[in-house]
Short mmCIF file of C-alpha atoms in Angstrom, two decimals:
data_model
loop_
_atom_site.label_atom_id
_atom_site.label_comp_id
_atom_site.label_asym_id
_atom_site.label_seq_id
_atom_site.Cartn_x
_atom_site.Cartn_y
_atom_site.Cartn_z
CA UNK R 1 2.81 -17.37 0.87
CA UNK R 2 4.62 -16.81 3.73
CA UNK R 3 4.18 -14.16 6.38
CA UNK R 4 8.14 -13.15 5.78
CA UNK R 5 7.64 -12.44 2.03
CA UNK R 6 4.34 -10.34 2.56
CA UNK R 7 6.21 -8.53 5.22
CA UNK R 8 9.11 -7.80 2.80
CA UNK R 9 6.65 -6.98 0.07
CA UNK R 10 4.60 -4.49 2.31
CA UNK R 11 8.44 -3.20 3.45
CA UNK R 12 8.49 -1.79 -0.01
CA UNK R 13 5.25 -0.29 -0.05
CA UNK R 14 6.29 1.52 3.31
CA UNK R 15 9.67 2.64 1.74
CA UNK R 16 7.90 3.91 -1.42
CA UNK R 17 5.31 5.97 0.79
CA UNK R 18 7.85 7.00 3.53
CA UNK R 19 10.15 8.29 0.12
CA UNK R 20 6.98 10.62 -1.08
CA UNK R 21 6.48 11.74 2.30
CA UNK R 22 9.64 12.57 3.12
CA UNK R 23 9.99 14.21 -0.25
CA UNK R 24 7.71 16.88 1.46
CA UNK R 25 4.73 16.22 -0.98
CA UNK R 26 1.18 17.25 1.36
CA UNK R 27 -0.62 14.29 -0.13
CA UNK R 28 -1.11 11.25 2.19
CA UNK R 29 0.00 7.92 1.24
CA UNK R 30 -3.76 6.63 -0.40
CA UNK R 31 -3.48 10.18 -2.69
CA UNK R 32 0.02 9.46 -3.55
CA UNK R 33 -0.40 5.90 -4.75
CA UNK R 34 -4.29 6.46 -6.45
CA UNK R 35 -2.83 7.79 -9.63
CA UNK R 36 -6.29 7.48 -11.18
CA UNK R 37 -7.97 9.73 -8.35
CA UNK R 38 -10.86 7.57 -7.48
CA UNK R 39 -10.25 7.33 -3.90
CA UNK R 40 -9.04 3.50 -3.97
CA UNK R 41 -5.87 1.95 -4.88
CA UNK R 42 -6.05 -1.04 -6.69
CA UNK R 43 -3.62 -3.50 -7.57
CA UNK R 44 -2.76 -2.08 -11.02
CA UNK R 45 -1.82 1.35 -9.18
CA UNK R 46 0.54 -0.65 -6.38
CA UNK R 47 2.14 -2.18 -8.77
CA UNK R 48 3.29 0.53 -10.46
CA UNK R 49 5.44 1.19 -7.89
CA UNK R 50 6.09 -2.18 -6.52
CA UNK R 51 6.10 -4.54 -9.69
CA UNK R 52 6.57 -7.67 -7.60
CA UNK R 53 3.45 -7.68 -5.29
CA UNK R 54 1.34 -10.51 -6.20
CA UNK R 55 -2.32 -10.17 -6.12
CA UNK R 56 -2.45 -12.29 -3.08
CA UNK R 57 -0.11 -9.98 -1.09
CA UNK R 58 -2.14 -7.49 -2.51
CA UNK R 59 -5.63 -9.01 -1.29
CA UNK R 60 -3.72 -9.94 2.17
CA UNK R 61 -4.10 -6.17 3.14
CA UNK R 62 -7.74 -5.69 1.63
CA UNK R 63 -9.66 -6.05 4.82
CA UNK R 64 -13.13 -5.52 2.94
CA UNK R 65 -12.50 -8.20 -0.07
CA UNK R 66 -13.48 -5.71 -2.33
CA UNK R 67 -10.49 -5.90 -4.48
CA UNK R 68 -9.22 -2.36 -3.62
CA UNK R 69 -7.53 -0.65 -0.80
CA UNK R 70 -8.84 2.34 0.81
CA UNK R 71 -7.27 4.74 3.24
CA UNK R 72 -8.34 3.15 6.11
CA UNK R 73 -6.92 -0.28 4.76
CA UNK R 74 -3.59 1.28 4.40
CA UNK R 75 -3.92 2.84 8.12
CA UNK R 76 -5.09 -0.79 9.52
CA UNK R 77 -2.12 -2.20 7.79
CA UNK R 78 0.07 0.32 9.24
CA UNK R 79 -1.49 -0.48 12.48
CA UNK R 80 -1.21 -4.05 12.45
CA UNK R 81 2.83 -3.52 11.67
CA UNK R 82 2.54 -4.59 8.34
CA UNK R 83 3.78 -1.25 6.36
CA UNK R 84 5.00 2.22 8.12
CA UNK R 85 3.43 5.25 7.06
CA UNK R 86 4.90 8.93 6.81
#
């Protein structure tokens, strides 16, 4: 996986997040993507919005290595310039 490919995939996530925020929803990005309400974002949840996201690309955003993304990991990815949040 190249950095360019990862950035391309995460740009799709950013577009999804920006679309939801831009639509006036009060929920933050994590809550919007968290379809089962457990407070964490799984690969399956991301793949509903971004079917092309690979496990390797998802795990590159998973700083804790638990196989899930939380709001802090989304924020860290945004701070690193990998995604853009509302």
